[in-house]
Amino acid sequence: MEQAVASRTALSVALRRAAHQIYDSPVVFHDPIAVSILGATYAEQLQRTPLRPQRPFSTALRAFLVARSRYAEDNLRRAVSSGVEQYVLLGAGLDTFAYRNPFAKLRVFEVDHPATQQWKRELLQRNNIAIPDSIAYTPVDFEHQSLAEQLGFAGFNCQAPVFFAWLGVVPYLTLEAFRATVSFISTKRPGSGLTLDYGQPRSVLPLLEQMAHDSLASRVEKAGEPFQLFFTPAEIAAEFSRFHIVEDLGAAEINACYFSGRSDDLRMRGAAARFLSAWL
């Protein structure tokens, strides 16, 4: 992401999460703050994001984005039920969990680039959304600052188990940065876990999906946040050798879990996107 510029992809994700609350029924991922955090500032853009049956990959992208948020919070609920009291959102963007957190003992650490975090705080203030005491903003410029050090400054307890959500981040990383973060997470206490999404390489996708991949890749590159990193399931499993991988889900499994029995066309398509959860 460009220095001192809020993430354009974070806005795009937030618009689709908000559109889900308005245009899709039944709602897969209920987020009563998704629309209000955008406020009047982005109301016009939100109105341009309805269902588009003639653009199935656009609808599939929205399905992917809301399903991954639901999947992360489903796994967080499991972690909390096992005693986890720390939740770290890596690349938090405009995620709203902390402002509707139902778990009294859960401390939420929002990690993101300082510019994106400042933009988010301005939106929260502008739209009168209260910032709870349970949140710890953790600005990290990964080119110049240490994630472990910045979390420490924010009050993170490295001796207690933690759950990480790493959504919408992996494809934008270098392999070196990805491995450094996995290594950091792998040092956490037993009982800790994470969920993430990742994309498969273009080379393993069928032709139509390659075209959809190229279109999306072009858009994010123009936004200054190009794709860099992809894995096959076997490749990412090797990266998580220190973890117990509970699930690595493709579209068929995700659709069965979150989109079955719908009368509309909201569902994931293709083989590109996958969700993974792993535990220590």
Coordinates of C-alpha atoms in Angstrom, one line a residue:
M1 CA 0.0 0.0 0.0
E2 CA 1.2 3.5 -0.8
Q3 CA 2.7 5.5 2.1
A4 CA 0.1 7.6 4.0
V5 CA -2.8 6.4 1.8
A6 CA -5.7 4.5 3.2
S7 CA -6.3 1.1 1.6
R8 CA -8.6 1.2 -1.4
T9 CA -9.1 -2.6 -1.2
A10 CA -10.3 -2.2 2.4
L11 CA -13.0 0.2 1.2
S12 CA -14.0 -2.2 -1.6
V13 CA -14.4 -5.0 0.9
A14 CA -16.4 -2.9 3.3
L15 CA -18.7 -1.8 0.5
R16 CA -19.5 -5.4 -0.4
R17 CA -20.0 -6.4 3.2
A18 CA -22.4 -3.5 3.6
A19 CA -24.2 -4.3 0.3
H20 CA -24.8 -7.8 1.6
Q21 CA -26.8 -6.3 4.5
I22 CA -29.0 -4.4 2.1
Y23 CA -29.4 -6.5 -1.0
D24 CA -29.1 -10.2 0.0
S25 CA -31.7 -12.2 1.9
P26 CA -31.2 -14.2 4.0
V27 CA -28.1 -12.6 5.3
V28 CA -25.2 -15.0 5.8
F29 CA -23.0 -12.5 7.8
H30 CA -25.1 -10.2 10.0
D31 CA -23.2 -7.0 10.6
P32 CA -25.4 -4.1 11.8
I33 CA -22.5 -1.7 11.7
A34 CA -21.3 -2.5 8.1
V35 CA -23.5 0.2 6.6
S36 CA -23.3 2.8 9.3
I37 CA -19.5 2.9 9.3
L38 CA -19.5 4.0 5.7
G39 CA -22.0 6.7 6.4
A40 CA -22.8 9.5 4.0
T41 CA -19.2 9.6 2.8
Y42 CA -19.7 6.4 0.8
A43 CA -23.5 6.2 0.5
E44 CA -23.4 6.9 -3.3
Q45 CA -20.9 4.1 -3.9
L46 CA -22.9 1.7 -1.8
Q47 CA -26.0 2.4 -3.9
R48 CA -24.1 1.3 -7.0
T49 CA -23.4 -2.2 -5.5
P50 CA -26.6 -4.2 -5.9
L51 CA -27.0 -7.8 -7.1
R52 CA -26.0 -8.1 -10.7
P53 CA -27.2 -11.4 -12.1
Q54 CA -25.5 -10.6 -15.4
R55 CA -22.1 -10.4 -13.6
P56 CA -21.9 -13.8 -11.7
F57 CA -18.2 -13.3 -10.7
S58 CA -19.1 -10.0 -9.0
T59 CA -21.8 -11.7 -7.0
A60 CA -19.4 -14.6 -6.2
L61 CA -16.8 -12.1 -5.0
R62 CA -19.4 -10.6 -2.5
A63 CA -20.3 -14.2 -1.4
F64 CA -16.6 -14.9 -0.8
L65 CA -16.1 -11.7 1.3
V66 CA -19.0 -12.2 3.6
A67 CA -18.4 -15.9 4.0
R68 CA -14.8 -15.4 5.0
S69 CA -15.9 -12.9 7.7
R70 CA -18.5 -15.3 8.9
Y71 CA -16.0 -18.2 8.9
A72 CA -13.5 -16.1 10.9
E73 CA -16.1 -15.2 13.6
D74 CA -17.4 -18.8 13.7
N75 CA -13.8 -20.0 14.5
L76 CA -13.3 -17.1 17.0
R77 CA -16.4 -18.3 18.8
R78 CA -14.8 -21.7 19.1
A79 CA -11.6 -20.2 20.4
V80 CA -13.4 -18.1 23.0
S81 CA -15.3 -21.2 24.2
S82 CA -11.9 -22.8 24.8
G83 CA -10.7 -19.9 27.0
V84 CA -9.0 -17.6 24.5
E85 CA -9.3 -13.9 25.5
Q86 CA -7.2 -12.2 22.8
Y87 CA -8.3 -11.6 19.2
V88 CA -5.8 -10.2 16.7
L89 CA -7.1 -8.9 13.4
L90 CA -4.2 -8.7 11.0
G91 CA -5.1 -6.2 8.3
A92 CA -8.3 -5.1 10.0
G93 CA -9.4 -2.6 7.4
L94 CA -13.0 -1.6 8.2
D95 CA -13.8 -4.8 10.0
T96 CA -16.5 -4.0 12.7
F97 CA -16.2 -7.0 15.1
A98 CA -14.7 -4.9 17.9
Y99 CA -17.7 -2.5 17.9
R100 CA -20.2 -5.4 18.3
N101 CA -18.1 -7.7 20.4
P102 CA -20.4 -10.0 22.5
F103 CA -17.6 -11.5 24.6
A104 CA -17.0 -9.5 27.8
K105 CA -13.5 -10.8 28.4
L106 CA -12.2 -10.7 24.8
R107 CA -9.5 -8.1 24.1
V108 CA -9.4 -7.1 20.3
F109 CA -6.2 -5.9 18.7
E110 CA -6.7 -4.2 15.3
V111 CA -3.5 -4.3 13.3
D112 CA -3.2 -2.3 10.2
H113 CA -1.2 0.4 8.4
P114 CA -1.3 3.7 10.3
A115 CA -2.9 5.5 7.4
T116 CA -5.7 3.0 7.0
Q117 CA -6.2 3.0 10.8
Q118 CA -6.5 6.8 11.0
W119 CA -9.0 6.8 8.1
K120 CA -11.1 4.2 10.0
R121 CA -11.0 6.1 13.2
E122 CA -12.2 9.2 11.4
L123 CA -15.1 7.3 9.9
L124 CA -16.1 5.9 13.3
Q125 CA -16.0 9.4 14.8
R126 CA -17.9 11.0 11.9
N127 CA -20.6 8.4 12.1
N128 CA -20.9 8.4 15.9
I129 CA -19.8 4.8 16.4
A130 CA -18.5 4.3 19.9
I131 CA -15.1 2.9 20.4
P132 CA -15.2 0.2 23.2
D133 CA -12.6 -0.1 25.9
S134 CA -11.9 -3.7 24.8
I135 CA -10.2 -2.6 21.6
A136 CA -6.5 -1.9 21.1
Y137 CA -5.5 -0.1 17.9
T138 CA -2.2 -1.4 16.8
P139 CA -0.7 0.6 13.9
V140 CA 2.1 -1.2 12.1
D141 CA 4.1 -0.1 9.2
F142 CA 5.5 -3.5 8.3
E143 CA 8.4 -1.9 6.3
H144 CA 9.8 -0.2 9.4
Q145 CA 8.1 -1.7 12.5
S146 CA 7.9 -5.1 14.2
L147 CA 4.5 -6.7 14.6
A148 CA 5.6 -8.3 17.9
E149 CA 6.9 -5.1 19.3
Q150 CA 3.8 -3.0 18.3
L151 CA 1.5 -5.6 19.8
G152 CA 3.5 -5.5 23.0
F153 CA 3.1 -1.7 23.1
A154 CA -0.6 -2.2 22.7
G155 CA -0.8 -4.5 25.7
F156 CA -0.8 -7.9 24.0
N157 CA 0.0 -10.8 26.4
C158 CA 2.4 -13.1 24.7
Q159 CA 2.0 -15.7 27.5
A160 CA -1.7 -16.2 26.9
P161 CA -3.4 -18.0 24.0
V162 CA -4.7 -15.9 21.1
F163 CA -6.8 -16.2 18.0
F164 CA -5.7 -14.5 14.7
A165 CA -7.9 -13.5 11.8
W166 CA -5.7 -12.9 8.7
L167 CA -8.3 -12.0 6.1
G168 CA -7.6 -10.4 2.7
V169 CA -3.9 -10.1 3.3
V170 CA -2.0 -13.2 2.1
P171 CA -2.2 -12.5 -1.7
Y172 CA -0.6 -9.1 -1.2
L173 CA 2.4 -10.3 0.7
T174 CA 5.9 -11.5 -0.4
L175 CA 6.7 -15.0 0.6
E176 CA 9.3 -13.7 3.1
A177 CA 6.7 -11.5 4.8
F178 CA 4.1 -14.4 4.9
R179 CA 6.6 -16.8 6.4
A180 CA 7.7 -14.2 9.0
T181 CA 4.1 -13.8 10.2
V182 CA 3.5 -17.5 10.3
S183 CA 6.7 -17.9 12.3
F184 CA 5.5 -15.3 14.8
I185 CA 2.1 -16.9 15.2
S186 CA 3.6 -20.3 15.6
T187 CA 5.4 -19.2 18.8
K188 CA 2.1 -18.5 20.6
R189 CA 0.7 -20.6 23.4
P190 CA -1.0 -23.9 22.9
G191 CA -4.7 -23.4 22.2
S192 CA -4.0 -20.5 19.9
G193 CA -5.3 -20.5 16.4
L194 CA -5.9 -18.6 13.2
T195 CA -8.0 -18.4 10.2
L196 CA -7.0 -17.0 6.8
D197 CA -8.1 -16.9 3.2
Y198 CA -5.7 -17.6 0.3
G199 CA -5.9 -17.9 -3.5
Q200 CA -4.7 -20.7 -5.8
P201 CA -2.2 -19.9 -8.5
R202 CA -3.5 -18.7 -11.9
S203 CA -1.8 -21.7 -13.5
V204 CA -4.1 -24.2 -11.8
L205 CA -7.4 -22.5 -12.7
P206 CA -9.6 -23.2 -15.7
L207 CA -9.7 -20.6 -18.5
L208 CA -12.8 -18.6 -17.4
E209 CA -11.4 -18.3 -13.9
Q210 CA -8.1 -17.2 -15.2
M211 CA -9.9 -14.4 -17.0
A212 CA -11.7 -13.4 -13.7
H213 CA -8.4 -13.6 -11.9
D214 CA -6.7 -11.3 -14.5
S215 CA -9.6 -8.8 -14.2
L216 CA -9.4 -8.6 -10.4
A217 CA -5.6 -8.6 -10.4
S218 CA -5.6 -5.6 -12.8
R219 CA -8.0 -3.7 -10.5
V220 CA -6.0 -4.2 -7.4
E221 CA -2.8 -3.3 -9.1
K222 CA -4.2 -0.1 -10.3
A223 CA -5.2 0.6 -6.7
G224 CA -1.6 0.3 -5.8
E225 CA -2.0 -3.1 -4.0
P226 CA -0.9 -5.8 -6.4
F227 CA -1.3 -9.5 -5.9
Q228 CA 2.0 -11.3 -5.2
L229 CA 1.4 -14.6 -3.4
F230 CA -0.6 -17.8 -4.2
F231 CA -0.6 -21.4 -2.9
T232 CA -2.1 -24.7 -3.8
P233 CA -3.5 -26.6 -0.7
A234 CA -0.4 -28.8 -0.6
E235 CA 1.9 -25.8 -0.7
I236 CA 0.2 -24.0 2.1
A237 CA -0.1 -27.1 4.2
A238 CA 3.8 -27.3 4.1
E239 CA 4.0 -23.7 5.3
F240 CA 1.9 -24.6 8.4
S241 CA 3.8 -27.8 9.4
R242 CA 3.9 -26.6 13.0
F243 CA 0.1 -26.3 13.2
H244 CA -2.8 -28.7 13.2
I245 CA -4.8 -27.7 10.2
V246 CA -8.4 -28.3 11.0
E247 CA -9.9 -27.3 7.7
D248 CA -8.9 -26.1 4.2
L249 CA -12.1 -25.4 2.4
G250 CA -12.9 -24.8 -1.2
A251 CA -16.0 -23.3 -2.8
A252 CA -18.1 -26.5 -2.7
E253 CA -17.6 -26.9 1.1
I254 CA -18.1 -23.2 1.8
N255 CA -21.3 -23.1 -0.3
A256 CA -22.6 -26.2 1.5
C257 CA -22.0 -24.5 4.9
Y258 CA -23.2 -21.0 4.2
F259 CA -25.2 -20.7 0.9
S260 CA -27.3 -23.9 0.6
G261 CA -31.0 -23.6 0.0
R262 CA -30.9 -20.1 -1.3
S263 CA -33.3 -18.8 -3.9
D264 CA -30.9 -16.2 -5.2
D265 CA -27.5 -16.7 -6.9
L266 CA -25.3 -15.7 -3.9
R267 CA -22.6 -18.3 -3.7
M268 CA -19.0 -18.8 -4.3
R269 CA -17.8 -20.0 -7.7
G270 CA -14.7 -21.7 -9.0
A271 CA -11.5 -23.1 -7.4
A272 CA -9.5 -19.9 -6.8
A273 CA -10.4 -18.9 -3.2
R274 CA -10.0 -21.1 -0.1
F275 CA -10.4 -20.7 3.6
L276 CA -8.0 -22.3 6.2
S277 CA -8.1 -22.7 9.9
A278 CA -5.2 -24.0 12.0
W279 CA -4.4 -24.4 15.7
L280 CA -1.4 -24.9 17.9

